[in-house]
Amino acid sequence: ITFDLAGYTWTIGTPLVGSAGTETNAFQLLKDNTVTFGNGVITSDEAKILIQNYCNLTLDGVDVSLTTPGTGMYAVSSNNGSTVVKGGSTITVNDGNYAMDSFTFGDYDGGNVFIEDAVINGDLEIANGGKMTVDGGTVNGNVKVYNYDYGEDENVDEQSFFTVNSGLVNGNVATSEKGQTSIAGGEVTGAVTVNIENGAAATIAGGVFGSIGENVTIDAAEVATITDKGVTKTVVGLGNINQVLETVSENAVVTVQEASEGAALEAPAGVTVKNESGAAIKVNGEDLKAGSEAVAKAPESEKPQTDSADKDKNNGKAEGAKAVQTGDSSNVMLWVVLAVAAVAAGFVILYLKRRHKK
């Protein structure tokens, strides 16, 4: 079923829905259904969970907001099926609440959330076997990846997964108790940390970060910290390092912590590069030994090809040869006069020959 809101606002009040004794949901979307909300606004200031999802749900171009007073509430909670947030959708909650979660409860398969072209204003929670992927969206909040003891819930032993392929997380990402975090790209402006007890792990293959905790595994050859205008970022991956360097000022300082032999950095002139990697690298084509530092110089411009230019200038002829300058107006006029004279002479000769025959 598709709910095309056509630009309208759907405000949910009482009575609310849910399991017997816990009627706290604005929407409860049941398993084995496919539901789409789009092109409008969904809001409530009375529900504790605005959308409780067990089906395959898509939020496409819809603004979802939960403004109920209090804490510990959820705008969109996913316990089963897939939840896709795209099309410029926004999800917003008050401080102390969760914008989204992905969780496994009872005998359900667990939630699988995908944040694409969307803005999430609030914290995220991934727990007890839930899955969530950020792929191009923006999250303005903290992310918690973990498992917790929910009474007799058998899913407490299931791993929870949080993945960032691209996009922006304006907050911290904390992983613990069987949580699994994997970041391949994008930016996390806060800290990425992990408590490795009870099987938790966090791995970074690329991206830009406010800071990276000591127990986080970095799966990349190049790592650098870049300080510019009082802000320090940790950047993972050579391509990401060079991309950040395109935006820094000439007073920036780059400290290369890990690098492969011959890794090539491209930095603006004036940037200080410190090589603490233990491998020789290149900065704008210049060698920089391990344990040394240098101020980046502007790359040399390509030299003009003088020999081919001289050849082209004379059309392949010797330097002293005088080519006909067809662009000279006086020479052009001379050739025109000579041509007219030749034609006139031809007519005179023809006329005299005809008279002679008579």
CSV table of C-alpha atoms in Angstrom, one decimal:
chain,number,residue,atom,x,y,z
A,1,ILE,CA,0.0,0.0,0.0
A,2,THR,CA,1.2,3.5,-0.8
A,3,PHE,CA,0.2,6.6,1.2
A,4,ASP,CA,0.8,9.6,-1.1
A,5,LEU,CA,0.3,12.5,1.3
A,6,ALA,CA,0.2,15.0,-1.6
A,7,GLY,CA,1.9,17.7,0.5
A,8,TYR,CA,-0.4,17.4,3.5
A,9,THR,CA,0.4,16.8,7.1
A,10,TRP,CA,-0.8,13.7,8.9
A,11,THR,CA,-1.0,14.3,12.6
A,12,ILE,CA,-1.6,11.3,14.8
A,13,GLY,CA,-3.3,11.6,18.2
A,14,THR,CA,-5.2,9.2,20.4
A,15,PRO,CA,-6.3,6.5,20.3
A,16,LEU,CA,-2.9,4.9,19.6
A,17,VAL,CA,-2.2,1.3,18.5
A,18,GLY,CA,0.0,-1.6,19.5
A,19,SER,CA,0.0,-4.8,21.3
A,20,ALA,CA,-2.6,-5.3,24.1
A,21,GLY,CA,-1.6,-3.2,27.1
A,22,THR,CA,1.1,-1.2,25.1
A,23,GLU,CA,-0.9,0.9,22.7
A,24,THR,CA,1.8,3.5,22.3
A,25,ASN,CA,2.3,3.5,18.5
A,26,ALA,CA,1.0,5.9,15.9
A,27,PHE,CA,1.5,3.2,13.2
A,28,GLN,CA,2.1,-0.5,13.7
A,29,LEU,CA,3.0,-2.0,10.3
A,30,LEU,CA,2.7,-5.8,10.3
A,31,LYS,CA,4.9,-8.5,8.8
A,32,ASP,CA,4.5,-9.6,5.2
A,33,ASN,CA,3.3,-6.2,4.0
A,34,THR,CA,4.9,-3.5,1.8
A,35,VAL,CA,4.2,0.1,2.7
A,36,THR,CA,5.3,3.4,1.3
A,37,PHE,CA,4.8,6.9,2.7
A,38,GLY,CA,5.7,9.8,0.5
A,39,ASN,CA,5.3,13.5,-0.3
A,40,GLY,CA,4.2,15.0,3.0
A,41,VAL,CA,4.5,15.2,6.7
A,42,ILE,CA,3.8,12.7,9.5
A,43,THR,CA,3.9,13.9,13.1
A,44,SER,CA,2.7,13.2,16.6
A,45,ASP,CA,3.1,14.8,20.0
A,46,GLU,CA,1.4,11.9,21.8
A,47,ALA,CA,2.9,8.6,20.5
A,48,LYS,CA,5.9,7.0,22.1
A,49,ILE,CA,6.8,5.2,18.9
A,50,LEU,CA,5.6,7.0,15.8
A,51,ILE,CA,6.2,4.1,13.4
A,52,GLN,CA,6.7,0.6,14.6
A,53,ASN,CA,7.7,-1.4,11.6
A,54,TYR,CA,7.6,-5.2,11.0
A,55,CYS,CA,7.1,-5.0,7.2
A,56,ASN,CA,9.0,-3.7,4.2
A,57,LEU,CA,8.7,0.1,4.6
A,58,THR,CA,9.9,2.9,2.4
A,59,LEU,CA,9.9,6.6,3.4
A,60,ASP,CA,10.3,8.6,0.2
A,61,GLY,CA,10.1,12.4,0.4
A,62,VAL,CA,8.4,12.5,3.7
A,63,ASP,CA,9.2,14.4,6.9
A,64,VAL,CA,8.7,12.4,10.1
A,65,SER,CA,8.7,14.1,13.5
A,66,LEU,CA,8.0,12.9,17.0
A,67,THR,CA,7.6,15.8,19.5
A,68,THR,CA,6.0,13.9,22.5
A,69,PRO,CA,7.4,15.3,25.8
A,70,GLY,CA,9.8,12.9,27.6
A,71,THR,CA,12.7,10.7,26.7
A,72,GLY,CA,13.4,7.1,25.6
A,73,MET,CA,11.0,7.3,22.6
A,74,TYR,CA,11.4,6.4,18.9
A,75,ALA,CA,10.3,8.1,15.7
A,76,VAL,CA,10.9,4.9,13.5
A,77,SER,CA,11.5,1.6,15.2
A,78,SER,CA,12.3,-1.4,13.0
A,79,ASN,CA,12.0,-5.0,14.3
A,80,ASN,CA,11.6,-6.9,11.1
A,81,GLY,CA,11.8,-6.4,7.3
A,82,SER,CA,13.5,-3.6,5.5
A,83,THR,CA,13.2,0.1,6.1
A,84,VAL,CA,14.5,2.5,3.3
A,85,VAL,CA,14.7,6.2,4.0
A,86,LYS,CA,15.3,8.2,0.8
A,87,GLY,CA,14.1,11.0,-1.5
A,88,GLY,CA,15.1,13.8,0.8
A,89,SER,CA,13.1,12.5,3.7
A,90,THR,CA,13.8,13.8,7.2
A,91,ILE,CA,13.3,12.1,10.6
A,92,THR,CA,13.4,14.4,13.7
A,93,VAL,CA,13.1,13.8,17.5
A,94,ASN,CA,13.6,15.8,20.6
A,95,ASP,CA,16.8,15.4,22.6
A,96,GLY,CA,16.9,12.2,24.7
A,97,ASN,CA,15.0,10.2,22.1
A,98,TYR,CA,16.0,8.0,19.2
A,99,ALA,CA,15.2,9.0,15.6
A,100,MET,CA,15.6,5.4,14.5
A,101,ASP,CA,16.5,1.9,15.7
A,102,SER,CA,17.1,-1.5,14.3
A,103,PHE,CA,16.3,-4.4,16.6
A,104,THR,CA,15.4,-8.1,16.7
A,105,PHE,CA,12.5,-9.0,19.0
A,106,GLY,CA,10.9,-12.4,19.6
A,107,ASP,CA,10.8,-14.7,16.6
A,108,TYR,CA,11.2,-11.9,14.1
A,109,ASP,CA,14.1,-11.8,11.7
A,110,GLY,CA,15.2,-8.3,12.8
A,111,GLY,CA,15.2,-4.9,11.2
A,112,ASN,CA,17.4,-4.0,8.3
A,113,VAL,CA,17.5,-0.2,7.8
A,114,PHE,CA,19.0,1.8,4.8
A,115,ILE,CA,19.5,5.5,5.1
A,116,GLU,CA,20.1,6.9,1.6
A,117,ASP,CA,19.2,10.5,0.5
A,118,ALA,CA,17.9,11.6,3.8
A,119,VAL,CA,18.6,13.6,7.0
A,120,ILE,CA,18.2,12.1,10.4
A,121,ASN,CA,18.0,14.5,13.3
A,122,GLY,CA,18.5,12.4,16.4
A,123,ASP,CA,20.4,9.4,17.7
A,124,LEU,CA,20.5,6.0,16.2
A,125,GLU,CA,20.4,2.6,18.0
A,126,ILE,CA,21.3,-0.7,16.6
A,127,ALA,CA,20.9,-3.6,19.0
A,128,ASN,CA,20.3,-7.4,19.5
A,129,GLY,CA,20.7,-8.5,15.9
A,130,GLY,CA,19.5,-5.3,14.1
A,131,LYS,CA,21.2,-4.0,11.0
A,132,MET,CA,21.6,-0.4,9.7
A,133,THR,CA,23.5,1.1,6.7
A,134,VAL,CA,24.2,4.7,5.9
A,135,ASP,CA,24.7,5.2,2.2
A,136,GLY,CA,24.8,8.9,1.3
A,137,GLY,CA,22.6,10.3,4.0
A,138,THR,CA,23.3,12.7,6.9
A,139,VAL,CA,22.9,11.7,10.6
A,140,ASN,CA,22.9,14.6,13.1
A,141,GLY,CA,23.2,12.5,16.2
A,142,ASN,CA,25.2,9.8,18.0
A,143,VAL,CA,25.2,6.1,17.0
A,144,LYS,CA,25.1,3.2,19.5
A,145,VAL,CA,25.8,-0.3,18.3
A,146,TYR,CA,25.5,-3.0,21.0
A,147,ASN,CA,23.4,-5.8,22.5
A,148,TYR,CA,21.6,-5.7,25.8
A,149,ASP,CA,19.7,-8.2,28.0
A,150,TYR,CA,16.0,-7.8,27.3
A,151,GLY,CA,14.5,-10.1,29.8
A,152,GLU,CA,14.3,-13.6,28.3
A,153,ASP,CA,15.0,-12.4,24.7
A,154,GLU,CA,17.0,-15.1,22.9
A,155,ASN,CA,18.3,-12.5,20.4
A,156,VAL,CA,20.6,-11.0,23.0
A,157,ASP,CA,23.4,-13.2,21.6
A,158,GLU,CA,22.9,-12.0,18.0
A,159,GLN,CA,25.4,-9.6,16.6
A,160,SER,CA,24.3,-6.1,15.6
A,161,PHE,CA,25.7,-4.5,12.5
A,162,PHE,CA,26.2,-0.8,11.6
A,163,THR,CA,27.8,0.1,8.2
A,164,VAL,CA,28.8,3.4,6.7
A,165,ASN,CA,29.6,3.4,3.0
A,166,SER,CA,29.2,7.1,2.4
A,167,GLY,CA,27.5,10.1,3.9
A,168,LEU,CA,28.0,12.1,7.1
A,169,VAL,CA,27.5,11.4,10.8
A,170,ASN,CA,27.6,14.5,12.9
A,171,GLY,CA,28.3,12.7,16.1
A,172,ASN,CA,30.0,9.8,17.8
A,173,VAL,CA,29.9,6.1,16.9
A,174,ALA,CA,30.2,3.8,19.9
A,175,THR,CA,30.3,0.0,19.6
A,176,SER,CA,30.2,-2.6,22.4
A,177,GLU,CA,28.7,-6.0,23.5
A,178,LYS,CA,28.7,-8.0,20.3
A,179,GLY,CA,28.2,-4.9,18.1
A,180,GLN,CA,29.9,-4.8,14.7
A,181,THR,CA,30.8,-1.5,13.0
A,182,SER,CA,32.2,-1.2,9.5
A,183,ILE,CA,33.1,2.1,7.9
A,184,ALA,CA,34.3,2.2,4.3
A,185,GLY,CA,33.9,5.9,3.5
A,186,GLY,CA,32.1,9.1,4.4
A,187,GLU,CA,32.8,11.2,7.5
A,188,VAL,CA,32.2,10.9,11.2
A,189,THR,CA,32.8,14.3,12.8
A,190,GLY,CA,33.0,12.8,16.3
A,191,ALA,CA,34.9,9.8,17.8
A,192,VAL,CA,34.7,6.2,16.6
A,193,THR,CA,35.3,3.9,19.6
A,194,VAL,CA,34.9,0.3,20.5
A,195,ASN,CA,34.8,-1.7,23.7
A,196,ILE,CA,36.2,-5.1,22.5
A,197,GLU,CA,34.8,-7.1,25.4
A,198,ASN,CA,32.1,-9.6,24.6
A,199,GLY,CA,33.0,-9.8,20.9
A,200,ALA,CA,32.5,-6.2,19.8
A,201,ALA,CA,34.6,-4.9,16.9
A,202,ALA,CA,34.9,-1.8,14.7
A,203,THR,CA,36.8,-1.7,11.4
A,204,ILE,CA,37.6,1.4,9.2
A,205,ALA,CA,38.7,1.0,5.6
A,206,GLY,CA,38.4,4.7,4.6
A,207,GLY,CA,36.9,8.0,5.5
A,208,VAL,CA,37.3,11.2,7.6
A,209,PHE,CA,37.0,11.2,11.4
A,210,GLY,CA,37.1,13.5,14.4
A,211,SER,CA,39.1,10.8,16.2
A,212,ILE,CA,39.6,7.0,16.2
A,213,GLY,CA,39.8,4.9,19.3
A,214,GLU,CA,42.8,2.7,20.1
A,215,ASN,CA,40.9,-0.6,19.7
A,216,VAL,CA,39.5,0.2,16.3
A,217,THR,CA,41.0,-1.8,13.4
A,218,ILE,CA,42.2,0.3,10.5
A,219,ASP,CA,42.3,-1.7,7.2
A,220,ALA,CA,44.1,0.8,5.0
A,221,ALA,CA,47.7,1.5,4.0
A,222,GLU,CA,47.6,5.3,4.5
A,223,VAL,CA,46.5,7.2,7.6
A,224,ALA,CA,47.1,10.9,8.4
A,225,THR,CA,46.0,13.6,10.8
A,226,ILE,CA,45.3,16.9,9.2
A,227,THR,CA,45.2,20.1,11.3
A,228,ASP,CA,43.8,23.2,9.7
A,229,LYS,CA,42.4,26.4,11.4
A,230,GLY,CA,42.5,24.7,14.8
A,231,VAL,CA,40.6,21.6,13.7
A,232,THR,CA,42.2,18.2,13.5
A,233,LYS,CA,40.8,15.3,11.5
A,234,THR,CA,42.1,11.7,11.1
A,235,VAL,CA,41.9,10.6,7.5
A,236,VAL,CA,42.0,7.0,6.3
A,237,GLY,CA,42.9,6.1,2.7
A,238,LEU,CA,45.3,7.9,0.3
A,239,GLY,CA,42.4,9.1,-1.9
A,240,ASN,CA,40.6,10.6,1.1
A,241,ILE,CA,43.8,12.3,2.3
A,242,ASN,CA,44.4,14.0,-1.0
A,243,GLN,CA,40.7,14.9,-1.2
A,244,VAL,CA,40.9,16.7,2.1
A,245,LEU,CA,44.1,18.4,1.2
A,246,GLU,CA,42.3,20.1,-1.7
A,247,THR,CA,40.3,22.1,0.8
A,248,VAL,CA,43.0,23.1,3.4
A,249,SER,CA,44.8,26.4,3.8
A,250,GLU,CA,48.5,26.9,3.3
A,251,ASN,CA,49.0,26.9,7.1
A,252,ALA,CA,47.7,23.3,7.5
A,253,VAL,CA,49.9,20.6,9.0
A,254,VAL,CA,49.7,17.0,7.8
A,255,THR,CA,51.2,14.2,9.9
A,256,VAL,CA,51.4,10.9,8.0
A,257,GLN,CA,51.1,8.1,10.5
A,258,GLU,CA,50.9,5.1,8.1
A,259,ALA,CA,51.9,4.9,4.5
A,260,SER,CA,53.0,2.5,1.8
A,261,GLU,CA,56.4,3.1,0.1
A,262,GLY,CA,56.2,5.9,-2.5
A,263,ALA,CA,52.7,7.0,-1.5
A,264,ALA,CA,52.0,10.3,-3.4
A,265,LEU,CA,50.5,13.2,-1.6
A,266,GLU,CA,49.3,16.3,-3.4
A,267,ALA,CA,49.3,19.3,-1.1
A,268,PRO,CA,48.9,23.1,-1.6
A,269,ALA,CA,52.1,25.1,-1.5
A,270,GLY,CA,52.9,26.1,2.1
A,271,VAL,CA,51.4,23.1,3.8
A,272,THR,CA,53.7,21.4,6.3
A,273,VAL,CA,54.0,17.6,5.9
A,274,LYS,CA,55.5,15.4,8.6
A,275,ASN,CA,56.3,11.9,7.6
A,276,GLU,CA,56.1,9.6,10.7
A,277,SER,CA,55.1,6.5,8.7
A,278,GLY,CA,58.4,4.7,8.5
A,279,ALA,CA,58.2,4.7,4.7
A,280,ALA,CA,59.5,7.2,2.1
A,281,ILE,CA,56.7,9.1,0.4
A,282,LYS,CA,56.3,11.8,-2.2
A,283,VAL,CA,54.9,15.3,-1.7
A,284,ASN,CA,54.0,17.0,-5.0
A,285,GLY,CA,56.5,14.8,-6.7
A,286,GLU,CA,59.4,15.4,-4.3
A,287,ASP,CA,60.8,12.7,-2.1
A,288,LEU,CA,60.2,12.9,1.7
A,289,LYS,CA,62.1,10.4,3.8
A,290,ALA,CA,60.7,8.7,6.8
A,291,GLY,CA,61.1,10.7,10.0
A,292,SER,CA,61.5,14.0,8.1
A,293,GLU,CA,59.2,17.0,7.3
A,294,ALA,CA,59.0,19.5,4.6
A,295,VAL,CA,56.9,22.5,3.4
A,296,ALA,CA,55.1,21.6,0.2
A,297,LYS,CA,56.2,23.4,-2.9
A,298,ALA,CA,54.0,24.1,-5.9
A,299,PRO,CA,54.5,21.5,-8.6
A,300,GLU,CA,56.7,22.6,-11.5
A,301,SER,CA,54.7,23.6,-14.6
A,302,GLU,CA,55.4,21.8,-17.9
A,303,LYS,CA,58.1,23.4,-20.0
A,304,PRO,CA,57.2,24.6,-23.6
A,305,GLN,CA,58.3,22.4,-26.5
A,306,THR,CA,60.6,24.9,-28.2
A,307,ASP,CA,61.9,22.6,-31.0
A,308,SER,CA,58.5,21.6,-32.3
A,309,ALA,CA,57.3,25.2,-32.0
A,310,ASP,CA,60.1,26.5,-34.2
A,311,LYS,CA,59.4,23.8,-36.8
A,312,ASP,CA,55.7,24.7,-36.9
A,313,LYS,CA,56.5,28.4,-37.1
A,314,ASN,CA,58.4,28.0,-40.4
A,315,ASN,CA,56.2,25.2,-41.8
A,316,GLY,CA,59.2,22.8,-41.7
A,317,LYS,CA,61.4,25.1,-43.8
A,318,ALA,CA,64.9,26.4,-42.9
A,319,GLU,CA,65.1,29.4,-40.6
A,320,GLY,CA,66.2,31.7,-43.4
A,321,ALA,CA,63.6,30.6,-46.0
A,322,LYS,CA,61.0,33.3,-46.8
A,323,ALA,CA,57.6,31.8,-47.0
A,324,VAL,CA,54.8,33.6,-48.9
A,325,GLN,CA,52.9,35.7,-46.4
A,326,THR,CA,49.4,35.5,-47.7
A,327,GLY,CA,48.1,37.6,-45.0
A,328,ASP,CA,50.1,40.7,-46.3
A,329,SER,CA,47.6,43.0,-48.1
A,330,SER,CA,50.2,44.5,-50.5
A,331,ASN,CA,51.3,41.1,-51.8
A,332,VAL,CA,47.8,40.1,-52.3
A,333,MET,CA,47.0,43.2,-54.4
A,334,LEU,CA,50.2,42.6,-56.5
A,335,TRP,CA,49.0,39.1,-57.4
A,336,VAL,CA,45.5,40.5,-58.3
A,337,VAL,CA,47.0,43.1,-60.7
A,338,LEU,CA,49.3,40.6,-62.4
A,339,ALA,CA,46.4,38.2,-62.9
A,340,VAL,CA,44.2,40.9,-64.5
A,341,ALA,CA,47.1,42.0,-66.7
A,342,ALA,CA,47.7,38.4,-67.9
A,343,VAL,CA,44.0,38.0,-68.8
A,344,ALA,CA,44.0,41.3,-70.7
A,345,ALA,CA,47.1,40.4,-72.7
A,346,GLY,CA,45.5,37.1,-73.7
A,347,PHE,CA,42.5,38.9,-75.1
A,348,VAL,CA,44.7,41.3,-77.1
A,349,ILE,CA,46.7,38.4,-78.7
A,350,LEU,CA,43.6,36.6,-79.6
A,351,TYR,CA,42.1,39.7,-81.2
A,352,LEU,CA,45.3,40.4,-83.3
A,353,LYS,CA,45.3,36.7,-84.5
A,354,ARG,CA,41.7,36.9,-85.8
A,355,ARG,CA,42.4,40.2,-87.7
A,356,HIS,CA,45.5,38.7,-89.3
A,357,LYS,CA,43.5,35.8,-90.6
A,358,LYS,CA,41.0,38.2,-92.3
